[in-house]
Short mmCIF file of C-alpha atoms in Angstrom, two decimals:
data_model
loop_
_atom_site.label_atom_id
_atom_site.label_comp_id
_atom_site.label_asym_id
_atom_site.label_seq_id
_atom_site.Cartn_x
_atom_site.Cartn_y
_atom_site.Cartn_z
CA UNK A 1127 -22.47 167.22 85.06
CA UNK A 1128 -22.28 163.57 86.07
CA UNK A 1129 -18.86 162.03 86.11
CA UNK A 1130 -18.26 158.69 84.54
CA UNK A 1131 -18.07 156.15 87.34
CA UNK A 1132 -14.78 154.40 87.74
CA UNK A 1133 -14.60 150.70 88.35
CA UNK A 1134 -14.04 149.87 91.98
CA UNK A 1135 -11.68 146.93 92.22
CA UNK A 1136 -9.60 145.29 94.84
CA UNK A 1137 -6.12 143.93 94.75
CA UNK A 1138 -7.41 140.43 94.33
CA UNK A 1139 -9.81 141.22 91.49
CA UNK A 1140 -7.23 142.32 88.93
CA UNK A 1141 -3.96 140.81 87.86
CA UNK A 1142 -0.84 142.89 88.33
CA UNK A 1143 0.26 144.71 85.25
CA UNK A 1144 3.99 145.06 84.67
CA UNK A 1145 5.25 148.50 83.72
CA UNK A 1146 5.79 148.95 80.04
CA UNK A 1147 9.11 150.41 79.05
CA UNK A 1148 8.97 153.62 77.07
CA UNK A 1149 11.22 154.22 74.14
CA UNK A 1150 14.57 155.66 75.12
CA UNK A 1151 14.24 154.78 78.81
CA UNK A 1152 15.81 151.94 80.79
CA UNK A 1153 14.42 150.29 83.83
CA UNK A 1154 16.51 149.89 86.91
CA UNK A 1155 15.32 146.34 87.40
CA UNK A 1156 13.87 144.02 84.77
CA UNK A 1157 13.58 140.31 84.48
CA UNK A 1158 16.79 138.65 83.50
CA UNK A 1159 17.23 137.35 79.99
CA UNK A 1160 17.13 133.82 81.23
CA UNK A 1161 13.86 134.43 83.04
CA UNK A 1162 15.37 133.72 86.44
CA UNK A 1163 13.82 136.85 87.88
CA UNK A 1164 17.11 138.27 89.08
CA UNK A 1165 17.45 141.99 88.45
CA UNK A 1166 20.17 143.22 86.14
CA UNK A 1167 21.23 146.46 84.49
CA UNK A 1168 19.38 147.52 81.37
CA UNK A 1169 22.60 147.70 79.37
CA UNK A 1170 23.34 144.03 79.88
CA UNK A 1171 26.19 144.49 82.43
CA UNK A 1172 26.12 142.50 85.67
CA UNK A 1173 24.56 144.24 88.70
CA UNK A 1174 27.95 144.69 90.42
CA UNK A 1175 31.36 145.31 89.02
CA UNK A 1176 33.61 142.31 89.69
CA UNK A 1177 36.38 142.96 92.20
CA UNK A 1178 39.09 142.24 89.68
CA UNK A 1179 37.68 144.74 87.20
CA UNK A 1180 37.71 147.69 89.59
CA UNK A 1181 40.09 150.48 88.74
CA UNK A 1182 42.70 151.23 91.34
CA UNK A 1183 43.31 154.69 92.71
CA UNK A 1184 46.47 156.77 92.46
CA UNK A 1185 48.22 154.80 95.20
CA UNK A 1186 47.14 151.31 94.17
CA UNK A 1187 44.01 151.10 96.39
CA UNK A 1188 40.61 150.18 94.98
CA UNK A 1189 38.77 153.10 93.44
CA UNK A 1190 35.39 154.38 94.50
CA UNK A 1191 32.33 153.47 92.45
CA UNK A 1192 30.71 155.80 91.62
CA UNK A 1193 33.48 158.42 91.64
CA UNK A 1194 33.46 160.87 94.51
CA UNK A 1195 32.60 164.36 93.27
CA UNK A 1196 35.39 166.86 93.37
CA UNK A 1197 38.49 167.83 91.49
CA UNK A 1198 41.44 165.43 91.71
CA UNK A 1199 44.58 166.56 93.45
CA UNK A 1200 47.31 167.25 90.92
CA UNK A 1201 50.93 167.21 92.05
CA UNK A 1202 53.01 169.29 89.74
CA UNK A 1203 56.61 168.08 89.55
CA UNK A 1204 57.80 171.63 88.96
CA UNK A 1205 56.06 173.05 92.03
CA UNK A 1206 58.40 173.70 95.00
CA UNK A 1207 57.92 171.27 97.86
CA UNK A 1208 58.62 173.88 100.54
CA UNK A 1209 59.10 177.66 100.47
CA UNK A 1210 62.57 179.07 100.73
CA UNK A 1211 61.74 180.76 104.02
CA UNK A 1212 60.72 177.46 105.65
CA UNK A 1213 64.01 177.30 107.62
CA UNK A 1214 63.19 180.70 109.08
CA UNK A 1215 60.01 179.35 110.65
CA UNK A 1216 61.72 179.14 114.06
CA UNK A 1217 62.02 182.93 113.93
CA UNK A 1218 58.36 183.25 114.90
CA UNK A 1219 57.22 185.17 117.96
CA UNK A 1220 58.03 182.46 120.55
CA UNK A 1221 61.61 182.20 119.28
CA UNK A 1222 61.99 185.98 119.23
CA UNK A 1223 61.39 186.07 122.98
CA UNK A 1224 64.93 184.81 123.60
CA UNK A 1225 66.80 187.70 121.93
CA UNK A 1226 64.31 190.20 123.31
CA UNK A 1227 64.92 188.92 126.84
CA UNK A 1228 68.69 189.09 126.32
CA UNK A 1229 68.46 192.65 125.03
CA UNK A 1230 66.28 193.67 127.97
CA UNK A 1231 68.69 192.15 130.50
CA UNK A 1232 71.69 193.75 128.80
CA UNK A 1233 69.96 197.15 128.81
CA UNK A 1234 69.12 196.78 132.50
CA UNK A 1235 72.70 195.92 133.46
CA UNK A 1236 74.13 198.74 131.34
CA UNK A 1237 71.73 201.28 132.79
CA UNK A 1238 72.42 200.28 136.38
CA UNK A 1239 76.19 200.33 135.92
CA UNK A 1240 76.22 203.66 134.08
CA UNK A 1241 73.77 205.33 136.48
CA UNK A 1242 75.36 203.89 139.67
CA UNK A 1243 72.04 202.27 140.50
CA UNK A 1244 71.27 199.91 143.39
CA UNK A 1245 72.01 196.88 141.20
CA UNK A 1246 75.59 198.10 140.85
CA UNK A 1247 75.91 198.32 144.63
CA UNK A 1248 74.78 194.72 145.07
CA UNK A 1249 77.04 193.64 142.23
CA UNK A 1250 80.14 195.11 143.83
CA UNK A 1251 79.22 193.61 147.20
CA UNK A 1252 78.87 190.17 145.60
CA UNK A 1253 82.14 190.62 143.73
CA UNK A 1254 84.06 191.32 146.93
CA UNK A 1255 82.51 188.27 148.56
CA UNK A 1256 83.53 185.99 145.68
CA UNK A 1257 87.07 187.38 145.53
CA UNK A 1258 87.51 186.46 149.17
CA UNK A 1259 86.10 182.96 148.79
CA UNK A 1260 87.97 179.72 149.46
CA UNK A 1261 88.48 178.91 145.80
CA UNK A 1262 92.26 178.48 145.35
CA UNK A 1263 93.89 181.21 143.33
CA UNK A 1264 95.70 178.81 140.94
CA UNK A 1265 92.42 177.10 140.11
CA UNK A 1266 90.72 180.45 139.61
CA UNK A 1267 93.55 181.60 137.38
CA UNK A 1268 93.28 178.44 135.29
CA UNK A 1269 89.54 178.90 134.87
CA UNK A 1270 89.98 182.55 133.91
CA UNK A 1271 92.59 181.60 131.31
CA UNK A 1272 90.01 179.41 129.53
CA UNK A 1273 88.53 182.66 128.26
CA UNK A 1274 91.75 183.76 126.60
CA UNK A 1275 91.67 184.04 122.82
CA UNK A 1276 94.70 181.77 122.53
CA UNK A 1277 92.74 178.96 124.24
CA UNK A 1278 89.13 179.39 123.12
CA UNK A 1279 89.57 180.30 119.46
CA UNK A 1280 91.61 177.17 118.54
CA UNK A 1281 88.86 175.02 120.04
CA UNK A 1282 86.34 176.76 117.81
CA UNK A 1283 88.63 176.41 114.81
CA UNK A 1284 88.80 172.63 115.25
CA UNK A 1285 85.01 172.46 115.52
CA UNK A 1286 84.66 174.62 112.40
CA UNK A 1287 86.88 172.35 110.37
CA UNK A 1288 85.24 169.16 111.53
CA UNK A 1289 81.69 170.43 110.98
CA UNK A 1290 82.55 171.75 107.51
CA UNK A 1291 84.19 168.47 106.48
CA UNK A 1292 81.26 166.37 107.70
CA UNK A 1293 78.67 168.62 106.06
CA UNK A 1294 80.50 168.66 102.73
CA UNK A 1295 80.96 164.91 102.83
CA UNK A 1296 77.22 164.50 103.47
CA UNK A 1297 76.50 166.49 100.29
CA UNK A 1298 74.73 169.45 101.88
CA UNK A 1299 74.32 172.26 99.33
CA UNK A 1300 75.19 175.01 101.82
CA UNK A 1301 77.69 173.14 103.95
CA UNK A 1302 79.79 176.25 104.39
CA UNK A 1303 77.07 178.41 105.96
CA UNK A 1304 77.08 177.15 109.60
CA UNK A 1305 80.89 177.33 109.93
CA UNK A 1306 80.88 180.76 108.33
CA UNK A 1307 78.16 181.98 110.70
CA UNK A 1308 80.18 180.74 113.68
CA UNK A 1309 83.32 182.47 112.44
CA UNK A 1310 81.45 185.75 111.95
CA UNK A 1311 80.00 185.48 115.46
CA UNK A 1312 83.47 185.03 116.89
CA UNK A 1313 84.80 187.99 114.93
CA UNK A 1314 81.92 190.14 116.19
CA UNK A 1315 82.94 189.72 119.85
CA UNK A 1316 85.66 192.40 119.92
CA UNK A 1317 83.59 194.59 117.59
CA UNK A 1318 80.86 194.73 120.23
CA UNK A 1319 82.82 194.47 123.48
CA UNK A 1320 85.41 197.18 122.80
CA UNK A 1321 82.87 199.99 122.15
CA UNK A 1322 80.94 198.94 125.26
CA UNK A 1323 84.06 199.13 127.39
CA UNK A 1324 84.88 202.60 126.10
CA UNK A 1325 81.31 203.83 126.53
CA UNK A 1326 80.69 202.64 130.09
CA UNK A 1327 84.31 202.96 131.32
CA UNK A 1328 83.68 201.06 134.53
CA UNK A 1329 86.50 200.82 137.08
CA UNK A 1330 87.79 197.37 137.90
CA UNK A 1331 87.53 195.54 141.23
CA UNK A 1332 90.33 195.48 143.82
CA UNK A 1333 93.01 193.14 142.54
CA UNK A 1334 95.78 192.90 139.97
CA UNK A 1335 94.12 195.47 137.69
CA UNK A 1336 92.91 197.92 140.33
CA UNK A 1337 92.90 201.53 139.18
CA UNK A 1338 92.19 200.73 135.54
CA UNK A 1339 88.88 201.22 133.72
CA UNK A 1340 86.94 199.60 130.90
CA UNK A 1341 85.80 196.37 132.57
CA UNK A 1342 82.17 196.27 131.42
CA UNK A 1343 81.49 193.87 129.75
CA UNK A 1344 84.07 191.11 130.08
CA UNK A 1345 85.95 190.24 126.92
CA UNK A 1346 87.17 186.93 128.35
CA UNK A 1347 83.66 185.84 129.30
CA UNK A 1348 82.30 186.78 125.88
CA UNK A 1349 85.14 184.98 124.09
CA UNK A 1350 84.56 181.81 126.07
CA UNK A 1351 80.78 181.89 125.63
CA UNK A 1352 80.87 182.39 121.86
CA UNK A 1353 83.81 180.06 121.14
CA UNK A 1354 82.65 177.12 123.23
CA UNK A 1355 78.97 177.75 122.55
CA UNK A 1356 79.43 177.91 118.78
CA UNK A 1357 81.61 174.80 118.84
CA UNK A 1358 78.89 172.92 120.74
CA UNK A 1359 76.18 174.04 118.30
CA UNK A 1360 78.29 172.92 115.35
CA UNK A 1361 79.15 169.53 116.81
CA UNK A 1362 75.74 168.80 118.35
CA UNK A 1363 74.11 167.45 115.13
CA UNK A 1364 77.06 165.14 114.58
CA UNK A 1365 76.77 163.43 117.96
CA UNK A 1366 74.48 160.66 119.09
CA UNK A 1367 71.19 161.95 120.53
CA UNK A 1368 72.05 160.87 124.07
CA UNK A 1369 75.25 162.96 123.99
CA UNK A 1370 73.77 166.22 122.75
CA UNK A 1371 72.22 167.46 125.97
CA UNK A 1372 75.29 166.62 128.11
CA UNK A 1373 77.41 168.60 125.66
CA UNK A 1374 75.30 171.74 126.10
CA UNK A 1375 75.25 171.30 129.87
CA UNK A 1376 79.04 170.93 129.92
CA UNK A 1377 79.46 174.15 127.92
CA UNK A 1378 77.15 176.02 130.31
CA UNK A 1379 79.09 174.76 133.34
CA UNK A 1380 82.37 175.68 131.66
CA UNK A 1381 81.24 179.26 131.12
CA UNK A 1382 80.08 179.52 134.73
CA UNK A 1383 83.51 178.32 135.80
CA UNK A 1384 85.24 180.92 133.60
CA UNK A 1385 83.11 183.68 135.13
CA UNK A 1386 83.84 182.45 138.65
CA UNK A 1387 87.56 182.44 137.93
CA UNK A 1388 87.44 185.98 136.53
CA UNK A 1389 85.59 187.35 139.55
CA UNK A 1390 87.65 185.35 142.06
CA UNK A 1391 90.93 186.67 140.66
CA UNK A 1392 89.65 190.26 140.66
CA UNK A 1393 89.60 190.70 136.92
CA UNK A 1394 85.87 191.54 136.66
CA UNK A 1395 82.70 192.23 138.57
CA UNK A 1396 79.87 189.68 138.34
CA UNK A 1397 77.67 191.89 136.15
CA UNK A 1398 80.55 192.26 133.71
CA UNK A 1399 80.25 188.57 132.92
CA UNK A 1400 76.43 188.65 132.87
CA UNK A 1401 76.49 191.41 130.24
CA UNK A 1402 78.98 189.37 128.21
CA UNK A 1403 76.63 186.38 128.31
CA UNK A 1404 73.82 188.57 126.96
CA UNK A 1405 75.95 189.71 124.04
CA UNK A 1406 77.17 186.19 123.41
CA UNK A 1407 73.63 184.82 123.54
CA UNK A 1408 72.54 187.29 120.84
CA UNK A 1409 75.48 186.28 118.64
CA UNK A 1410 74.80 182.56 119.10
CA UNK A 1411 71.10 183.07 118.39
CA UNK A 1412 71.93 184.88 115.15
CA UNK A 1413 74.41 182.14 114.22
CA UNK A 1414 71.85 179.42 114.84
CA UNK A 1415 69.19 181.24 112.83
CA UNK A 1416 71.50 181.67 109.85
CA UNK A 1417 72.65 178.08 110.06
CA UNK A 1418 69.09 176.83 109.66
CA UNK A 1419 69.10 178.21 106.11
CA UNK A 1420 71.47 175.39 105.17
CA UNK A 1421 68.58 172.97 105.77
CA UNK A 1422 66.14 174.86 103.57
CA UNK A 1423 66.08 172.15 100.91
CA UNK A 1424 64.81 169.60 103.44
CA UNK A 1425 68.13 167.85 103.83
CA UNK A 1426 69.25 167.06 107.35
CA UNK A 1427 72.74 166.53 108.62
CA UNK A 1428 73.53 162.89 109.10
CA UNK A 1429 74.72 161.74 112.49
CA UNK A 1430 76.48 158.45 113.12
CA UNK A 1431 74.42 155.91 114.91
CA UNK A 1432 71.16 157.88 114.62
#
């Protein structure tokens, strides 16, 4: 069958034919109504939306045309901004290393003292060397007295009152929790030290209390560490930032001085004070963890001067 021949034409032989619009369809570009040849939208709107007619976004910025696909983010006013356990975030694994290390060191000291291990031998040798040092006895006695309950507890009481007053004045919802945690930590010192003393029943070093037992751990060292340490943790947020680190350093030096005075005067062996620091560190860690709950609503304690 012979096909009907088609006309062979070139681009210059025929005039261009404009596309004819079909019913119900709109062309993307047609000749303007004024015949200027500029393209415009088929619905009669200008080719671009004027800048002043653009709709702004949620925060006042110009919107996107066309809209970006996706569901808009809806902020429910009734949804909680942060979970209740947000203040316990510091209790993650890295923070748990501190109490675990303290427990391990306390267990090591207790085991060596109870089993008459080599660490006890070195401890007693070091204790005799410190008791015969050149530190004057009156100075050592004064430093040891800083661990007395009659001296350390009033210092903590003043810090408790001041921290509670400042927190309540700042409008914190749980202003009472940090002072209460510090008071409980202080009350827990004899509850932990006395059973330890009775269980280990370690004899004392040569000195004023020679012949007696129940020296491990040191009650004076634990009292000083918890009282002064808790007072520093309570007052630290109220101080200027440049004074916070010196305060903690001063408390650490003070506790070292108390331990040196106790060993120099023959009231304790060195490991007695080390075990007390381990117990005190656990109590202060628990106090600090409980105190962070008071900031669970996102409020922070105000400090004068930043």
